[in-house]
Amino acid sequence: MTIHTHKTAPTQFVDANGIRFAFRRFGYSQIGVPPLVFNQHFMGTMDHWDPAVTDGLAEGREVILFNNAGIGNSSGEVPTSIPQMGANAIAFIRALAVTQVDVLGFSIGGMVAQEIAIQTPDIIRRLILVGTGPRGADMATSKFAEIFAATYQHPEDLWLFVHFSQSATSQAAGREFFKRKLQRTDRDPEVTERAASAQREAIGKYVSQREGTRELLGEIRQPTLIVQGSNDVIIPTANSYSLQQFIPNAELIVYPDSNHGSFYQYPELFVSQANQFLTWEREKGQSFPARAPKEL
Amino acid sequence: MTIHTHKTAPTQFVDANGIRFAFRRFGYSQIGVPPLVFNQHFMGTMDHWDPAVTDGLAEGREVILFNNAGIGNSSGEVPTSIPQMGANAIAFIRALAVTQVDVLGFSIGGMVAQEIAIQTPDIIRRLILVGTGPRGADMATSKFAEIFAATYQHPEDLWLFVHFSQSATSQAAGREFFKRKLQRTDRDPEVTERAASAQREAIGKYVSQREGTRELLGEIRQPTLIVQGSNDVIIPTANSYSLQQFIPNAELIVYPDSNHGSFYQYPELFVSQANQFLTWEREKGQSFPARAPKEL
């Protein structure tokens, strides 16, 4: 049996919820270790993940990449609400006929991952949230609108501004990431303007819902790892601190000199820490404290 | 040659700066790996460290515990300023005749560790700051005064309120910590009320110095790992977030359901992450970005 990698895994399809979902599944499955399902960022397809991250994590488990409804070669429409994106992701996960999964979500995918955990807690074992924020996230200092509205000499340069800091080291790490990312030649269609527009609307609604965030995050009972860059210009870093404060069993890691795509800047470190989190026996006797209400 | 442990390492003495410093040195020294010097918290001696942490880290390097001036069996007076405590610690480190050290500081010891790095950058390779804050730390929500002023059924119970959260899991972890800590029978004299009073004065002055914190932290060029509990009631958790934001090359880890002594609640996880930090080749091409000024 050939073990596929990020570069070679064939695109497969599965039908659920009236949607034909495109996905790729690869890695070394281990008894007792659930697969890890990746939820992608705004305007991203399966091809936008960093192979150093996906292949790195695939050494200890199966990883499953997919395009949610209306993205790339998946059918259907992008919903204009994050909870509906979560419902579609759950339909996809159920269609895989696995009993349990770990879930990683990046940016808007991290919002979707929170929805998956809230809507269907039984199917999720552990949660990794990268470069994201809660419902009602504070976007006051975000440069999301201007960075995505600008034009770039090379279109790919957009991602140097989204994912990496302006230091020479971080920008160099960004160009290394591009080399890794672009090795795969059999690529998904890019996200359409229509799809991006629906994603924008969903994000806008999600971050404007400031009521009840604390209670909602309190419902996430999975061990959760939150990873963020020191200065995320898309979803400001302080939102990851808020996630840590309000998800009952959450660990936060913030990397130096980094932006929205911090885990692409430190892929080996991230893989090592995420592996440790996913394999650590932290449930051992873990109960959840009754927490005094706090304001976000 | 016998390899000593936390429990068996003999107390040694070295003279510097007119002070006779008590210290213990043990572990597996490795070529090219500097020893790790531990700086202790308010009212703590060498005996207050968690052997799971000291012995855990001693598997990959020598660890050096010491009592700073006026603490336990070290001579001299406790200074009423953190920078002066830092100067004493530097004198102790120089007296060890090592070319370079890594430094760990916990609570007030973390403030001292920052001072060591600022006053003598050449001697410090990497820095670990646990349960601490910067000069001008925001202590508005701290319960420091009331927790240390209260009386407890068993005096040792004080540390259950200082180091552990009020959840059953965290309190149970605290009682496990006590068992580990109290195994050593050859113990230092406890900190005197006179010494504690000088420490209190030093902390008070340090946290009231709100000017110039950002510039001061910007001078710390060592790779720095900041570790904190989700709800530190002694030095509030948000101060660790500030440290991460203003030390140029700093990684932050915040643990769930934990308080001031988070690393005693998750000693294996901490040792693993601290080991990774101390051995990671993160200088590789690391340059420091020019940062726009930010307000703390």
Short mmCIF file of C-alpha atoms in Angstrom, two decimals, chain B:
data_model
loop_
_atom_site.label_atom_id
_atom_site.label_comp_id
_atom_site.label_asym_id
_atom_site.label_seq_id
_atom_site.Cartn_x
_atom_site.Cartn_y
_atom_site.Cartn_z
CA MET B 1 30.81 9.94 39.88
CA THR B 2 27.45 10.16 41.56
CA ILE B 3 24.86 12.19 39.71
CA HIS B 4 22.93 14.10 42.33
CA THR B 5 19.24 14.95 42.23
CA HIS B 6 17.03 17.60 43.76
CA LYS B 7 16.75 15.41 46.84
CA THR B 8 20.45 14.58 47.29
CA ALA B 9 22.45 17.53 45.92
CA PRO B 10 24.59 18.97 48.72
CA THR B 11 24.29 22.64 49.55
CA GLN B 12 27.46 24.47 48.51
CA PHE B 13 28.58 28.05 49.11
CA VAL B 14 30.33 30.64 46.98
CA ASP B 15 31.36 34.22 47.87
CA ALA B 16 30.62 37.19 45.63
CA ASN B 17 29.64 40.83 46.11
CA GLY B 18 30.31 40.41 49.83
CA ILE B 19 27.61 37.73 50.04
CA ARG B 20 28.01 34.06 50.82
CA PHE B 21 25.54 32.42 48.39
CA ALA B 22 24.07 28.97 49.15
CA PHE B 23 23.50 26.90 46.03
CA ARG B 24 22.96 23.37 44.72
CA ARG B 25 24.17 22.11 41.36
CA PHE B 26 23.13 18.80 39.84
CA GLY B 27 22.14 17.03 36.63
CA TYR B 28 23.66 15.69 33.44
CA SER B 29 25.93 18.37 31.97
CA GLN B 30 26.12 18.27 28.18
CA ILE B 31 28.79 19.77 25.96
CA GLY B 32 27.53 23.02 24.49
CA VAL B 33 24.48 23.18 26.77
CA PRO B 34 24.76 25.89 29.44
CA PRO B 35 23.54 25.25 32.97
CA LEU B 36 20.08 26.55 33.88
CA VAL B 37 19.97 28.91 36.88
CA PHE B 38 16.68 29.04 38.83
CA ASN B 39 15.46 32.30 40.43
CA GLN B 40 12.88 31.72 43.16
CA HIS B 41 9.56 33.36 44.06
CA PHE B 42 8.55 35.55 47.02
CA MET B 43 9.21 33.82 50.37
CA GLY B 44 10.78 30.82 48.64
CA THR B 45 14.10 29.06 49.15
CA MET B 46 15.82 26.36 47.08
CA ASP B 47 13.48 23.88 48.75
CA HIS B 48 10.38 25.44 47.23
CA TRP B 49 11.10 24.28 43.67
CA ASP B 50 9.20 21.28 42.31
CA PRO B 51 11.61 18.32 42.02
CA ALA B 52 9.59 17.12 39.00
CA VAL B 53 10.66 20.34 37.25
CA THR B 54 14.25 20.58 38.49
CA ASP B 55 15.07 16.87 38.06
CA GLY B 56 13.17 16.81 34.76
CA LEU B 57 15.25 19.62 33.32
CA ALA B 58 18.43 18.21 34.91
CA GLU B 59 18.17 15.24 32.53
CA GLY B 60 19.44 17.46 29.71
CA ARG B 61 21.76 19.91 31.47
CA GLU B 62 23.08 20.98 34.84
CA VAL B 63 20.59 22.91 36.91
CA ILE B 64 21.69 25.40 39.55
CA LEU B 65 19.42 26.43 42.42
CA PHE B 66 20.49 29.23 44.74
CA ASN B 67 19.26 31.46 47.51
CA ASN B 68 19.72 35.11 46.63
CA ALA B 69 21.15 37.53 49.25
CA GLY B 70 19.39 37.41 52.61
CA ILE B 71 17.29 34.33 51.75
CA GLY B 72 17.54 31.04 53.67
CA ASN B 73 21.17 30.18 54.37
CA SER B 74 22.66 32.86 52.10
CA SER B 75 24.24 35.79 53.94
CA GLY B 76 23.56 39.47 53.34
CA GLU B 77 20.37 41.49 53.24
CA VAL B 78 17.46 41.22 50.83
CA PRO B 79 17.64 44.45 48.79
CA THR B 80 14.51 46.56 48.54
CA SER B 81 14.82 46.80 44.76
CA ILE B 82 14.51 44.20 42.01
CA PRO B 83 17.43 45.63 39.98
CA GLN B 84 19.66 45.19 43.03
CA MET B 85 18.45 41.60 43.40
CA GLY B 86 19.40 41.19 39.73
CA ALA B 87 22.87 42.59 40.42
CA ASN B 88 23.32 40.08 43.25
CA ALA B 89 22.18 37.23 41.02
CA ILE B 90 24.68 38.31 38.36
CA ALA B 91 27.48 38.34 40.96
CA PHE B 92 26.48 34.80 41.94
CA ILE B 93 26.42 33.63 38.31
CA ARG B 94 29.85 35.19 37.61
CA ALA B 95 31.24 33.48 40.70
CA LEU B 96 30.27 30.12 39.18
CA ALA B 97 32.91 30.71 36.50
CA VAL B 98 30.70 29.53 33.65
CA THR B 99 30.81 31.31 30.31
CA GLN B 100 27.07 31.34 29.70
CA VAL B 101 23.88 30.27 31.45
CA ASP B 102 20.21 29.88 30.69
CA VAL B 103 18.02 31.54 33.31
CA LEU B 104 14.61 30.57 34.66
CA GLY B 105 12.72 32.95 36.92
CA PHE B 106 9.42 32.37 38.71
CA SER B 107 7.28 35.26 39.99
CA ILE B 108 9.58 37.79 41.70
CA GLY B 109 12.37 35.55 40.38
CA GLY B 110 11.05 36.23 36.87
CA MET B 111 11.43 39.96 37.51
CA VAL B 112 14.98 39.31 38.72
CA ALA B 113 15.63 37.21 35.60
CA GLN B 114 14.53 40.11 33.38
CA GLU B 115 16.96 42.35 35.25
CA ILE B 116 19.79 39.84 34.78
CA ALA B 117 19.14 39.81 31.03
CA ILE B 118 18.95 43.60 30.82
CA GLN B 119 22.00 44.31 32.98
CA THR B 120 24.25 41.55 31.60
CA PRO B 121 22.99 40.38 28.23
CA ASP B 122 26.24 38.61 27.28
CA ILE B 123 26.08 36.00 30.02
CA ILE B 124 22.51 34.86 29.32
CA ARG B 125 21.69 32.58 26.39
CA ARG B 126 17.92 31.94 26.86
CA LEU B 127 15.32 33.01 29.35
CA ILE B 128 12.27 31.26 30.85
CA LEU B 129 9.79 33.47 32.71
CA VAL B 130 7.06 31.71 34.71
CA GLY B 131 4.14 33.39 36.50
CA THR B 132 5.62 36.85 36.30
CA GLY B 133 5.22 40.30 34.84
CA PRO B 134 7.19 43.28 33.64
CA ARG B 135 8.24 46.40 35.47
CA GLY B 136 4.99 48.32 35.88
CA ALA B 137 2.94 45.08 35.89
CA ASP B 138 -0.80 45.63 36.22
CA MET B 139 -1.63 44.24 39.66
CA ALA B 140 -5.19 45.67 39.85
CA THR B 141 -6.82 42.23 40.09
CA SER B 142 -4.02 40.59 42.11
CA LYS B 143 -4.95 38.90 45.39
CA PHE B 144 -1.29 38.89 46.52
CA ALA B 145 -1.83 40.96 49.68
CA GLU B 146 -4.89 39.10 50.99
CA ILE B 147 -3.61 35.60 50.20
CA PHE B 148 -0.29 36.14 51.98
CA ALA B 149 -1.96 37.98 54.89
CA ALA B 150 -4.48 35.20 55.60
CA THR B 151 -3.87 32.39 58.08
CA TYR B 152 -4.25 28.75 57.10
CA GLN B 153 -5.14 25.61 59.02
CA HIS B 154 -1.84 24.09 57.87
CA PRO B 155 0.75 26.76 56.99
CA GLU B 156 1.65 24.83 53.84
CA ASP B 157 -1.93 25.33 52.56
CA LEU B 158 -0.97 28.91 51.71
CA TRP B 159 0.69 27.53 48.59
CA LEU B 160 -2.51 25.79 47.48
CA PHE B 161 -4.04 29.26 47.15
CA VAL B 162 -0.93 30.83 45.61
CA HIS B 163 0.04 28.19 43.07
CA PHE B 164 -3.12 26.23 42.21
CA SER B 165 -6.62 27.03 40.97
CA GLN B 166 -9.66 26.24 43.08
CA SER B 167 -10.75 23.31 40.87
CA ALA B 168 -10.59 19.85 42.43
CA THR B 169 -8.08 18.77 39.77
CA SER B 170 -5.73 21.65 40.41
CA GLN B 171 -5.94 21.28 44.21
CA ALA B 172 -5.17 17.55 43.86
CA ALA B 173 -2.17 18.47 41.70
CA GLY B 174 -1.11 20.83 44.48
CA ARG B 175 -1.13 18.05 47.07
CA GLU B 176 0.98 15.89 44.73
CA PHE B 177 3.41 18.81 44.44
CA PHE B 178 3.68 18.99 48.25
CA LYS B 179 4.61 15.31 48.39
CA ARG B 180 7.38 15.84 45.85
CA LYS B 181 8.61 19.04 47.45
CA LEU B 182 8.77 17.67 51.00
CA GLN B 183 10.79 14.56 50.15
CA ARG B 184 14.05 16.38 50.78
CA THR B 185 14.78 16.40 54.52
CA ASP B 186 17.97 18.52 54.57
CA ARG B 187 16.11 21.81 54.20
CA ASP B 188 17.01 25.50 54.11
CA PRO B 189 15.84 27.85 56.85
CA GLU B 190 12.55 29.46 55.77
CA VAL B 191 12.48 33.10 54.65
CA THR B 192 12.33 35.49 57.61
CA GLU B 193 9.65 38.13 58.06
CA ARG B 194 12.38 40.78 57.69
CA ALA B 195 13.46 39.30 54.33
CA ALA B 196 9.86 38.96 53.13
CA SER B 197 9.22 42.57 54.04
CA ALA B 198 12.16 43.74 51.88
CA GLN B 199 10.90 41.56 49.01
CA ARG B 200 7.43 43.13 49.38
CA GLU B 201 8.90 46.61 49.20
CA ALA B 202 10.93 45.70 46.10
CA ILE B 203 7.87 44.27 44.34
CA GLY B 204 5.81 47.33 45.23
CA LYS B 205 8.40 49.69 43.76
CA TYR B 206 8.83 47.54 40.66
CA VAL B 207 5.16 47.36 39.73
CA SER B 208 4.65 51.07 40.34
CA GLN B 209 7.35 52.00 37.77
CA ARG B 210 5.07 52.31 34.77
CA GLU B 211 7.34 54.44 32.58
CA GLY B 212 9.65 52.94 30.01
CA THR B 213 8.51 49.32 30.33
CA ARG B 214 8.26 48.82 26.59
CA GLU B 215 11.77 50.13 25.94
CA LEU B 216 13.17 48.02 28.77
CA LEU B 217 11.57 44.81 27.50
CA GLY B 218 12.78 45.70 23.99
CA GLU B 219 16.32 45.35 25.31
CA ILE B 220 15.84 41.66 26.07
CA ARG B 221 17.26 40.05 22.96
CA GLN B 222 17.45 36.49 24.24
CA PRO B 223 14.96 33.91 22.98
CA THR B 224 12.43 33.93 25.81
CA LEU B 225 9.77 31.42 26.84
CA ILE B 226 6.93 32.84 28.95
CA VAL B 227 4.77 30.32 30.83
CA GLN B 228 1.66 31.18 32.78
CA GLY B 229 -1.55 29.82 34.27
CA SER B 230 -4.94 30.76 32.86
CA ASN B 231 -5.86 32.73 35.97
CA ASP B 232 -2.85 33.83 38.03
CA VAL B 233 -4.21 35.49 41.16
CA ILE B 234 -0.75 36.71 42.27
CA ILE B 235 0.61 38.32 39.09
CA PRO B 236 -2.41 38.50 36.79
CA THR B 237 -2.14 36.46 33.59
CA ALA B 238 -2.50 39.45 31.25
CA ASN B 239 0.98 40.58 32.32
CA SER B 240 2.45 37.52 30.64
CA TYR B 241 0.64 38.50 27.47
CA SER B 242 2.26 41.94 27.76
CA LEU B 243 5.68 40.35 28.23
CA GLN B 244 5.15 38.37 25.02
CA GLN B 245 4.07 41.47 23.12
CA PHE B 246 7.09 43.56 24.12
CA ILE B 247 10.03 41.14 24.39
CA PRO B 248 11.19 40.92 20.75
CA ASN B 249 11.79 37.15 20.56
CA ALA B 250 9.31 35.66 23.02
CA GLU B 251 7.00 32.66 22.92
CA LEU B 252 4.05 32.51 25.31
CA ILE B 253 2.40 29.35 26.66
CA VAL B 254 -0.71 29.61 28.86
CA TYR B 255 -2.01 26.44 30.53
CA PRO B 256 -5.69 25.69 31.27
CA ASP B 257 -7.35 25.76 34.71
CA SER B 258 -4.23 26.96 36.48
CA ASN B 259 -2.84 29.67 38.70
CA HIS B 260 0.54 31.16 39.68
CA GLY B 261 2.32 27.77 39.87
CA SER B 262 1.06 26.45 36.52
CA PHE B 263 4.31 24.59 35.84
CA TYR B 264 3.88 22.60 39.06
CA GLN B 265 0.43 21.55 37.89
CA TYR B 266 1.70 20.29 34.53
CA PRO B 267 5.33 19.44 35.34
CA GLU B 268 5.84 16.82 32.63
CA LEU B 269 4.31 19.02 29.96
CA PHE B 270 6.33 22.00 31.15
CA VAL B 271 9.60 20.06 31.24
CA SER B 272 8.96 18.78 27.74
CA GLN B 273 8.15 22.24 26.37
CA ALA B 274 10.98 23.96 28.25
CA ASN B 275 13.42 21.31 27.01
CA GLN B 276 12.23 21.88 23.48
CA PHE B 277 12.62 25.63 23.88
CA LEU B 278 16.12 25.31 25.36
CA THR B 279 17.33 22.97 22.63
CA TRP B 280 15.46 24.40 19.63
CA GLU B 281 17.64 26.01 16.98
CA ARG B 282 15.54 29.10 16.82
CA GLU B 283 18.37 31.53 16.26
CA LYS B 284 18.76 30.10 12.76
CA GLY B 285 18.69 33.27 10.68
CA GLN B 286 16.64 35.04 13.34
CA SER B 287 16.79 38.79 13.03
CA PHE B 288 14.69 41.17 15.03
CA PRO B 289 12.06 43.33 13.39
CA ALA B 290 11.97 47.04 13.99
CA ARG B 291 8.74 47.34 15.90
CA ALA B 292 6.34 50.22 15.80
CA PRO B 293 5.86 51.61 19.30
CA LYS B 294 2.83 50.26 21.08
CA GLU B 295 1.26 51.18 24.34
CA LEU B 296 1.38 48.57 27.09
#
